[in-house]
């Protein structure tokens, strides 16, 4: 489709160039035709894509779920909801329609408006068996994502996550999930997880990135705080990356990596920067924390991939 669109655009431009020598009026007419054709083409492609998506759902085993004629079972497995906690409003081993789930969440937050629900099929684990991705926009601030799999003769929720204005995610065609969180202007989290071919949700890893450090880098452990000094370093151009394998915040054990960046936040390596990072690494290690360079991080993450069976196509 992209190639056809590209060729159509090229042919239109060639016509425009040819007509340009025929006078201003001809040029204006060609310009108008280009706009009109582009609008019509875009509308046609949008309609085709929409029809294709609807046909995929209509022809799939999940058609009755979309129509509200079939219920999905809540087992509690793969439930990663944080604010709109499904466990507060749903009962394990009970089944619900998608509309009933959205309505139940009104007990936690008054959405006021009716949920806008989008259905699409994905292929978790790329095994050729489809799963249903449900994306429900519940309000201007909150939404709910669910992955549903047909297991034997019933539909089961194998993943659920709520999103907000500070926490969003992207669910890929192969069931891998990328989540983005922002807790401050200079602090951002990215988390990676997936639903495999068997419908099992697994957390891969997360990393909290802090750009530009203050006089100390503070690490909180329960009620205690460890402050690591940045005195004598160009802290303004240092980023700290905290890696973790535990999804639950209270269970996390961090390991660390650093890099330096320029005034435009682009990664750079300088002799002074290398010296600063080496010194910062010594200070972290003195407090008992694990520190890795990029090669070390890559090796640790590779071991994690092998351990949990993570693959991304």
mmCIF file of C-alpha atoms in Angstrom:
data_model
loop_
_atom_site.group_PDB
_atom_site.id
_atom_site.type_symbol
_atom_site.label_atom_id
_atom_site.label_comp_id
_atom_site.label_asym_id
_atom_site.label_seq_id
_atom_site.Cartn_x
_atom_site.Cartn_y
_atom_site.Cartn_z
ATOM 1 C CA UNK A 1 0.000 0.000 0.000
ATOM 2 C CA UNK A 2 2.827 2.385 0.834
ATOM 3 C CA UNK A 3 4.469 1.729 -2.548
ATOM 4 C CA UNK A 4 1.208 2.405 -4.406
ATOM 5 C CA UNK A 5 0.751 5.640 -2.507
ATOM 6 C CA UNK A 6 4.331 6.675 -3.274
ATOM 7 C CA UNK A 7 3.918 6.014 -7.002
ATOM 8 C CA UNK A 8 0.645 7.925 -7.066
ATOM 9 C CA UNK A 9 2.332 10.935 -5.482
ATOM 10 C CA UNK A 10 5.273 10.746 -7.915
ATOM 11 C CA UNK A 11 2.964 10.612 -10.931
ATOM 12 C CA UNK A 12 0.955 13.549 -9.627
ATOM 13 C CA UNK A 13 4.098 15.635 -9.171
ATOM 14 C CA UNK A 14 5.287 14.796 -12.705
ATOM 15 C CA UNK A 15 1.960 15.953 -14.093
ATOM 16 C CA UNK A 16 2.221 19.143 -12.068
ATOM 17 C CA UNK A 17 5.707 19.869 -13.397
ATOM 18 C CA UNK A 18 4.611 19.247 -16.985
ATOM 19 C CA UNK A 19 1.596 21.513 -16.644
ATOM 20 C CA UNK A 20 3.560 24.272 -14.960
ATOM 21 C CA UNK A 21 4.787 25.513 -18.386
ATOM 22 C CA UNK A 22 1.216 25.986 -19.624
ATOM 23 C CA UNK A 23 0.498 29.034 -17.546
ATOM 24 C CA UNK A 24 -0.608 30.120 -14.093
ATOM 25 C CA UNK A 25 -4.210 28.968 -14.438
ATOM 26 C CA UNK A 26 -3.156 25.490 -15.448
ATOM 27 C CA UNK A 27 -0.789 25.370 -12.497
ATOM 28 C CA UNK A 28 -3.573 26.401 -10.133
ATOM 29 C CA UNK A 29 -5.869 23.738 -11.583
ATOM 30 C CA UNK A 30 -3.201 21.082 -11.146
ATOM 31 C CA UNK A 31 -2.617 22.191 -7.542
ATOM 32 C CA UNK A 32 -6.320 21.940 -6.836
ATOM 33 C CA UNK A 33 -6.431 18.483 -8.414
ATOM 34 C CA UNK A 34 -3.462 17.359 -6.308
ATOM 35 C CA UNK A 35 -5.244 18.443 -3.117
ATOM 36 C CA UNK A 36 -8.552 16.911 -4.179
ATOM 37 C CA UNK A 37 -6.915 13.633 -5.215
ATOM 38 C CA UNK A 38 -4.881 13.498 -2.002
ATOM 39 C CA UNK A 39 -8.007 14.015 0.112
ATOM 40 C CA UNK A 40 -9.945 11.378 -1.806
ATOM 41 C CA UNK A 41 -7.010 8.943 -1.626
ATOM 42 C CA UNK A 42 -6.590 9.453 2.122
ATOM 43 C CA UNK A 43 -10.308 8.934 2.711
ATOM 44 C CA UNK A 44 -10.289 5.768 0.597
ATOM 45 C CA UNK A 45 -7.268 4.332 2.421
ATOM 46 C CA UNK A 46 -8.775 5.189 5.828
ATOM 47 C CA UNK A 47 -12.035 3.504 4.875
ATOM 48 C CA UNK A 48 -10.165 0.436 3.607
ATOM 49 C CA UNK A 49 -8.082 0.152 6.766
ATOM 50 C CA UNK A 50 -11.155 0.587 8.981
ATOM 51 C CA UNK A 51 -13.111 -1.981 6.986
ATOM 52 C CA UNK A 52 -10.141 -4.366 7.090
ATOM 53 C CA UNK A 53 -9.836 -4.084 10.893
ATOM 54 C CA UNK A 54 -13.562 -4.565 11.359
ATOM 55 C CA UNK A 55 -13.545 -7.569 9.033
ATOM 56 C CA UNK A 56 -10.639 -9.131 10.947
ATOM 57 C CA UNK A 57 -12.563 -8.864 14.210
ATOM 58 C CA UNK A 58 -15.864 -9.924 12.635
ATOM 59 C CA UNK A 59 -14.241 -13.033 11.158
ATOM 60 C CA UNK A 60 -12.268 -13.892 14.286
ATOM 61 C CA UNK A 61 -13.175 -16.017 17.289
ATOM 62 C CA UNK A 62 -13.495 -12.762 19.271
ATOM 63 C CA UNK A 63 -16.447 -11.334 17.335
ATOM 64 C CA UNK A 64 -18.924 -12.149 20.121
ATOM 65 C CA UNK A 65 -16.702 -10.414 22.684
ATOM 66 C CA UNK A 66 -16.810 -7.215 20.657
ATOM 67 C CA UNK A 67 -20.567 -7.486 20.157
ATOM 68 C CA UNK A 68 -21.087 -7.963 23.891
ATOM 69 C CA UNK A 69 -22.498 -11.460 23.405
ATOM 70 C CA UNK A 70 -19.607 -13.192 25.176
ATOM 71 C CA UNK A 71 -18.006 -12.566 28.562
ATOM 72 C CA UNK A 72 -14.333 -12.660 29.520
ATOM 73 C CA UNK A 73 -13.007 -14.252 32.684
ATOM 74 C CA UNK A 74 -11.021 -12.256 35.228
ATOM 75 C CA UNK A 75 -8.440 -14.503 36.920
ATOM 76 C CA UNK A 76 -6.242 -11.797 38.431
ATOM 77 C CA UNK A 77 -3.281 -13.064 36.419
ATOM 78 C CA UNK A 78 -1.565 -10.403 34.326
ATOM 79 C CA UNK A 79 -3.441 -7.673 36.202
ATOM 80 C CA UNK A 80 -1.024 -4.737 36.351
ATOM 81 C CA UNK A 81 -3.607 -2.040 36.996
ATOM 82 C CA UNK A 82 -2.438 0.552 39.505
ATOM 83 C CA UNK A 83 -5.008 3.326 40.019
ATOM 84 C CA UNK A 84 -8.040 1.743 38.366
ATOM 85 C CA UNK A 85 -7.484 -1.582 40.106
ATOM 86 C CA UNK A 86 -9.607 -4.291 38.549
ATOM 87 C CA UNK A 87 -9.219 -6.401 41.690
ATOM 88 C CA UNK A 88 -11.304 -3.830 43.567
ATOM 89 C CA UNK A 89 -14.319 -4.158 41.302
ATOM 90 C CA UNK A 90 -14.054 -7.619 39.713
ATOM 91 C CA UNK A 91 -14.113 -11.073 41.298
ATOM 92 C CA UNK A 92 -11.584 -13.719 40.367
ATOM 93 C CA UNK A 93 -13.004 -16.592 38.286
ATOM 94 C CA UNK A 94 -16.078 -14.489 37.404
ATOM 95 C CA UNK A 95 -16.765 -13.397 33.815
ATOM 96 C CA UNK A 96 -17.899 -10.019 32.457
ATOM 97 C CA UNK A 97 -18.632 -8.276 29.190
ATOM 98 C CA UNK A 98 -16.238 -5.487 28.223
ATOM 99 C CA UNK A 99 -18.952 -2.910 28.899
ATOM 100 C CA UNK A 100 -19.540 -4.373 32.367
ATOM 101 C CA UNK A 101 -15.827 -4.042 33.164
ATOM 102 C CA UNK A 102 -15.772 -0.397 32.077
ATOM 103 C CA UNK A 103 -18.920 0.340 34.049
ATOM 104 C CA UNK A 104 -17.517 -1.381 37.142
ATOM 105 C CA UNK A 105 -14.488 0.930 37.091
ATOM 106 C CA UNK A 106 -16.894 3.851 37.603
ATOM 107 C CA UNK A 107 -16.923 2.779 41.246
ATOM 108 C CA UNK A 108 -13.324 3.995 41.448
ATOM 109 C CA UNK A 109 -13.482 7.013 39.138
ATOM 110 C CA UNK A 110 -16.532 8.805 37.757
ATOM 111 C CA UNK A 111 -15.797 8.891 34.021
ATOM 112 C CA UNK A 112 -19.046 10.732 33.216
ATOM 113 C CA UNK A 113 -18.753 9.912 29.510
ATOM 114 C CA UNK A 114 -19.350 6.570 27.831
ATOM 115 C CA UNK A 115 -16.166 4.604 27.141
ATOM 116 C CA UNK A 116 -14.754 4.627 23.615
ATOM 117 C CA UNK A 117 -13.611 1.061 22.938
ATOM 118 C CA UNK A 118 -11.309 -0.099 20.139
ATOM 119 C CA UNK A 119 -10.833 -3.768 19.251
ATOM 120 C CA UNK A 120 -8.010 -5.293 17.223
ATOM 121 C CA UNK A 121 -6.316 -8.670 16.907
ATOM 122 C CA UNK A 122 -2.636 -9.287 17.646
ATOM 123 C CA UNK A 123 -0.445 -12.398 17.707
ATOM 124 C CA UNK A 124 1.302 -12.790 21.062
ATOM 125 C CA UNK A 125 4.465 -14.809 20.672
ATOM 126 C CA UNK A 126 3.992 -14.808 16.870
ATOM 127 C CA UNK A 127 2.689 -18.372 16.897
ATOM 128 C CA UNK A 128 -0.097 -17.780 14.381
ATOM 129 C CA UNK A 129 -2.859 -17.787 17.012
ATOM 130 C CA UNK A 130 -4.637 -14.466 17.485
ATOM 131 C CA UNK A 131 -5.415 -12.616 20.714
ATOM 132 C CA UNK A 132 -7.814 -9.718 21.195
ATOM 133 C CA UNK A 133 -6.462 -6.302 22.158
ATOM 134 C CA UNK A 134 -9.061 -4.088 23.835
ATOM 135 C CA UNK A 135 -8.267 -0.393 24.277
ATOM 136 C CA UNK A 136 -10.907 1.492 26.252
ATOM 137 C CA UNK A 137 -10.675 5.272 26.551
ATOM 138 C CA UNK A 138 -12.592 5.828 29.771
ATOM 139 C CA UNK A 139 -12.103 9.592 30.159
ATOM 140 C CA UNK A 140 -9.781 12.377 29.071
ATOM 141 C CA UNK A 141 -7.265 11.190 31.664
ATOM 142 C CA UNK A 142 -7.722 7.430 32.034
ATOM 143 C CA UNK A 143 -7.794 4.442 29.725
ATOM 144 C CA UNK A 144 -7.629 0.662 30.079
ATOM 145 C CA UNK A 145 -5.772 -1.862 27.914
ATOM 146 C CA UNK A 146 -6.552 -5.581 27.991
ATOM 147 C CA UNK A 147 -5.275 -8.585 26.077
ATOM 148 C CA UNK A 148 -7.808 -11.421 25.879
ATOM 149 C CA UNK A 149 -7.082 -14.973 24.774
ATOM 150 C CA UNK A 150 -9.431 -17.813 23.973
ATOM 151 C CA UNK A 151 -8.411 -20.749 26.162
ATOM 152 C CA UNK A 152 -10.323 -23.951 25.496
ATOM 153 C CA UNK A 153 -13.951 -22.789 25.312
ATOM 154 C CA UNK A 154 -13.698 -19.515 27.239
ATOM 155 C CA UNK A 155 -12.193 -16.073 26.911
ATOM 156 C CA UNK A 156 -9.641 -15.049 29.533
ATOM 157 C CA UNK A 157 -8.073 -11.682 30.398
ATOM 158 C CA UNK A 158 -4.345 -12.417 30.351
ATOM 159 C CA UNK A 159 -3.178 -8.794 30.667
ATOM 160 C CA UNK A 160 -4.706 -5.558 31.952
ATOM 161 C CA UNK A 161 -3.194 -2.147 32.584
ATOM 162 C CA UNK A 162 -4.603 1.309 33.256
ATOM 163 C CA UNK A 163 -3.072 4.411 31.688
ATOM 164 C CA UNK A 164 -3.107 8.069 32.644
ATOM 165 C CA UNK A 165 -1.676 11.380 31.464
ATOM 166 C CA UNK A 166 1.662 10.431 33.076
ATOM 167 C CA UNK A 167 1.752 6.742 32.188
ATOM 168 C CA UNK A 168 1.116 5.408 28.692
ATOM 169 C CA UNK A 169 2.029 2.286 26.796
ATOM 170 C CA UNK A 170 2.383 0.754 23.368
ATOM 171 C CA UNK A 171 1.283 -2.835 22.762
ATOM 172 C CA UNK A 172 2.967 -4.305 19.704
ATOM 173 C CA UNK A 173 1.666 -6.834 17.206
ATOM 174 C CA UNK A 174 3.731 -9.635 18.778
ATOM 175 C CA UNK A 175 2.459 -9.017 22.320
ATOM 176 C CA UNK A 176 5.502 -7.089 23.541
ATOM 177 C CA UNK A 177 4.649 -4.039 25.628
ATOM 178 C CA UNK A 178 6.524 -0.765 26.068
ATOM 179 C CA UNK A 179 5.420 1.487 28.915
ATOM 180 C CA UNK A 180 6.429 5.103 29.460
ATOM 181 C CA UNK A 181 6.140 6.970 32.760
ATOM 182 C CA UNK A 182 7.101 10.486 33.780
ATOM 183 C CA UNK A 183 7.470 11.417 37.451
ATOM 184 C CA UNK A 184 9.332 14.724 37.009
ATOM 185 C CA UNK A 185 10.652 16.918 34.227
ATOM 186 C CA UNK A 186 14.035 15.165 34.355
ATOM 187 C CA UNK A 187 12.981 11.687 35.527
ATOM 188 C CA UNK A 188 11.431 9.136 33.162
ATOM 189 C CA UNK A 189 10.752 5.407 33.308
ATOM 190 C CA UNK A 190 10.524 2.912 30.494
ATOM 191 C CA UNK A 191 9.311 -0.625 31.181
ATOM 192 C CA UNK A 192 9.298 -3.668 28.932
ATOM 193 C CA UNK A 193 7.043 -6.699 29.309
ATOM 194 C CA UNK A 194 5.156 -9.147 27.124
ATOM 195 C CA UNK A 195 2.378 -11.691 26.804
ATOM 196 C CA UNK A 196 3.694 -14.936 25.352
ATOM 197 C CA UNK A 197 2.004 -17.418 23.040
ATOM 198 C CA UNK A 198 0.457 -19.240 26.010
ATOM 199 C CA UNK A 199 -1.179 -16.035 27.263
ATOM 200 C CA UNK A 200 1.226 -15.611 30.190
ATOM 201 C CA UNK A 201 2.181 -12.072 31.145
ATOM 202 C CA UNK A 202 5.839 -11.547 32.077
ATOM 203 C CA UNK A 203 7.699 -8.440 33.170
ATOM 204 C CA UNK A 204 11.045 -8.046 31.377
ATOM 205 C CA UNK A 205 12.746 -5.012 32.930
ATOM 206 C CA UNK A 206 12.397 -1.333 33.677
ATOM 207 C CA UNK A 207 14.816 1.572 33.745
ATOM 208 C CA UNK A 208 14.469 4.913 35.506
ATOM 209 C CA UNK A 209 16.535 7.639 33.866
ATOM 210 C CA UNK A 210 17.462 10.787 35.768
ATOM 211 C CA UNK A 211 18.966 13.631 33.758
ATOM 212 C CA UNK A 212 21.054 16.337 35.440
ATOM 213 C CA UNK A 213 21.912 15.556 39.038
ATOM 214 C CA UNK A 214 21.829 17.786 42.107
ATOM 215 C CA UNK A 215 24.442 17.932 44.859
ATOM 216 C CA UNK A 216 23.527 14.378 45.825
ATOM 217 C CA UNK A 217 21.846 11.420 44.181
ATOM 218 C CA UNK A 218 19.349 10.069 46.707
ATOM 219 C CA UNK A 219 18.355 6.411 46.876
ATOM 220 C CA UNK A 220 15.417 5.482 49.107
ATOM 221 C CA UNK A 221 15.254 2.074 50.764
ATOM 222 C CA UNK A 222 12.176 1.757 52.936
ATOM 223 C CA UNK A 223 12.324 4.562 55.474
ATOM 224 C CA UNK A 224 16.029 5.209 54.931
ATOM 225 C CA UNK A 225 17.789 7.370 52.364
ATOM 226 C CA UNK A 226 21.266 6.948 50.903
ATOM 227 C CA UNK A 227 22.747 10.159 49.518
ATOM 228 C CA UNK A 228 25.630 9.819 47.068
ATOM 229 C CA UNK A 229 27.606 13.011 46.599
ATOM 230 C CA UNK A 230 28.210 14.482 43.133
ATOM 231 C CA UNK A 231 30.688 17.052 44.445
ATOM 232 C CA UNK A 232 33.479 17.832 41.983
ATOM 233 C CA UNK A 233 31.601 16.321 39.028
ATOM 234 C CA UNK A 234 29.852 17.979 36.101
ATOM 235 C CA UNK A 235 26.577 16.679 37.535
ATOM 236 C CA UNK A 236 24.456 18.817 35.217
ATOM 237 C CA UNK A 237 25.577 16.688 32.250
ATOM 238 C CA UNK A 238 25.348 13.255 33.891
ATOM 239 C CA UNK A 239 22.453 10.800 33.566
ATOM 240 C CA UNK A 240 21.870 7.930 35.999
ATOM 241 C CA UNK A 241 19.995 4.838 34.818
ATOM 242 C CA UNK A 242 18.409 2.612 37.464
ATOM 243 C CA UNK A 243 17.562 -0.837 36.086
ATOM 244 C CA UNK A 244 15.207 -3.301 37.774
ATOM 245 C CA UNK A 245 13.574 -6.667 37.104
ATOM 246 C CA UNK A 246 10.742 -6.409 39.649
ATOM 247 C CA UNK A 247 7.458 -4.838 38.574
ATOM 248 C CA UNK A 248 6.329 -4.220 42.154
ATOM 249 C CA UNK A 249 7.986 -1.014 43.371
ATOM 250 C CA UNK A 250 8.566 -2.289 46.919
ATOM 251 C CA UNK A 251 10.385 -5.406 45.681
ATOM 252 C CA UNK A 252 12.874 -3.737 43.392
ATOM 253 C CA UNK A 253 16.608 -4.271 43.542
ATOM 254 C CA UNK A 254 18.435 -1.782 41.355
ATOM 255 C CA UNK A 255 21.630 -1.926 39.352
ATOM 256 C CA UNK A 256 23.098 1.159 37.739
ATOM 257 C CA UNK A 257 24.674 2.633 34.654
ATOM 258 C CA UNK A 258 25.670 6.204 33.724
ATOM 259 C CA UNK A 259 26.298 8.319 30.667
ATOM 260 C CA UNK A 260 27.125 11.945 29.873
ATOM 261 C CA UNK A 261 25.246 14.268 27.521
ATOM 262 C CA UNK A 262 25.670 17.707 25.971
ATOM 263 C CA UNK A 263 23.544 20.836 26.296
ATOM 264 C CA UNK A 264 21.127 19.418 23.707
ATOM 265 C CA UNK A 265 20.725 16.159 25.690
ATOM 266 C CA UNK A 266 22.638 14.143 23.104
ATOM 267 C CA UNK A 267 24.893 11.405 24.451
ATOM 268 C CA UNK A 268 28.579 12.314 24.252
ATOM 269 C CA UNK A 269 31.843 10.824 25.434
ATOM 270 C CA UNK A 270 34.700 13.071 26.525
ATOM 271 C CA UNK A 271 37.795 12.361 28.565
ATOM 272 C CA UNK A 272 36.474 14.583 31.351
ATOM 273 C CA UNK A 273 33.115 12.839 31.193
ATOM 274 C CA UNK A 274 34.684 9.384 31.396
ATOM 275 C CA UNK A 275 36.637 10.467 34.457
ATOM 276 C CA UNK A 276 33.464 11.808 36.096
ATOM 277 C CA UNK A 277 31.573 8.577 35.436
ATOM 278 C CA UNK A 278 34.430 6.474 36.774
ATOM 279 C CA UNK A 279 34.465 8.505 39.984
ATOM 280 C CA UNK A 280 30.685 8.357 40.313
ATOM 281 C CA UNK A 281 30.848 4.590 39.848
ATOM 282 C CA UNK A 282 33.329 4.314 42.724
ATOM 283 C CA UNK A 283 30.969 6.280 44.975
ATOM 284 C CA UNK A 284 28.030 4.012 44.104
ATOM 285 C CA UNK A 285 30.093 0.868 44.636
ATOM 286 C CA UNK A 286 31.282 2.183 48.003
ATOM 287 C CA UNK A 287 27.611 2.160 49.056
ATOM 288 C CA UNK A 288 27.231 -1.437 47.895
ATOM 289 C CA UNK A 289 25.453 -0.889 44.561
ATOM 290 C CA UNK A 290 26.093 -2.774 41.325
ATOM 291 C CA UNK A 291 27.373 -0.607 38.475
ATOM 292 C CA UNK A 292 27.797 -1.700 34.833
ATOM 293 C CA UNK A 293 29.057 -0.107 31.645
ATOM 294 C CA UNK A 294 26.941 -0.498 28.495
ATOM 295 C CA UNK A 295 28.475 -3.866 27.599
ATOM 296 C CA UNK A 296 27.698 -5.105 31.104
ATOM 297 C CA UNK A 297 24.087 -3.894 30.882
ATOM 298 C CA UNK A 298 23.672 -5.638 27.516
ATOM 299 C CA UNK A 299 24.980 -8.906 28.974
ATOM 300 C CA UNK A 300 22.699 -8.726 32.022
ATOM 301 C CA UNK A 301 19.641 -8.000 29.872
ATOM 302 C CA UNK A 302 20.535 -10.849 27.526
ATOM 303 C CA UNK A 303 20.605 -13.227 30.496
ATOM 304 C CA UNK A 304 17.207 -11.896 31.527
ATOM 305 C CA UNK A 305 15.815 -12.474 28.016
ATOM 306 C CA UNK A 306 16.982 -16.076 28.086
ATOM 307 C CA UNK A 307 15.567 -16.601 31.581
ATOM 308 C CA UNK A 308 12.014 -15.480 30.823
ATOM 309 C CA UNK A 309 11.821 -16.291 27.113
ATOM 310 C CA UNK A 310 11.508 -12.707 25.902
ATOM 311 C CA UNK A 311 11.663 -12.181 22.158
ATOM 312 C CA UNK A 312 10.820 -9.115 20.110
ATOM 313 C CA UNK A 313 10.409 -9.412 16.363
#
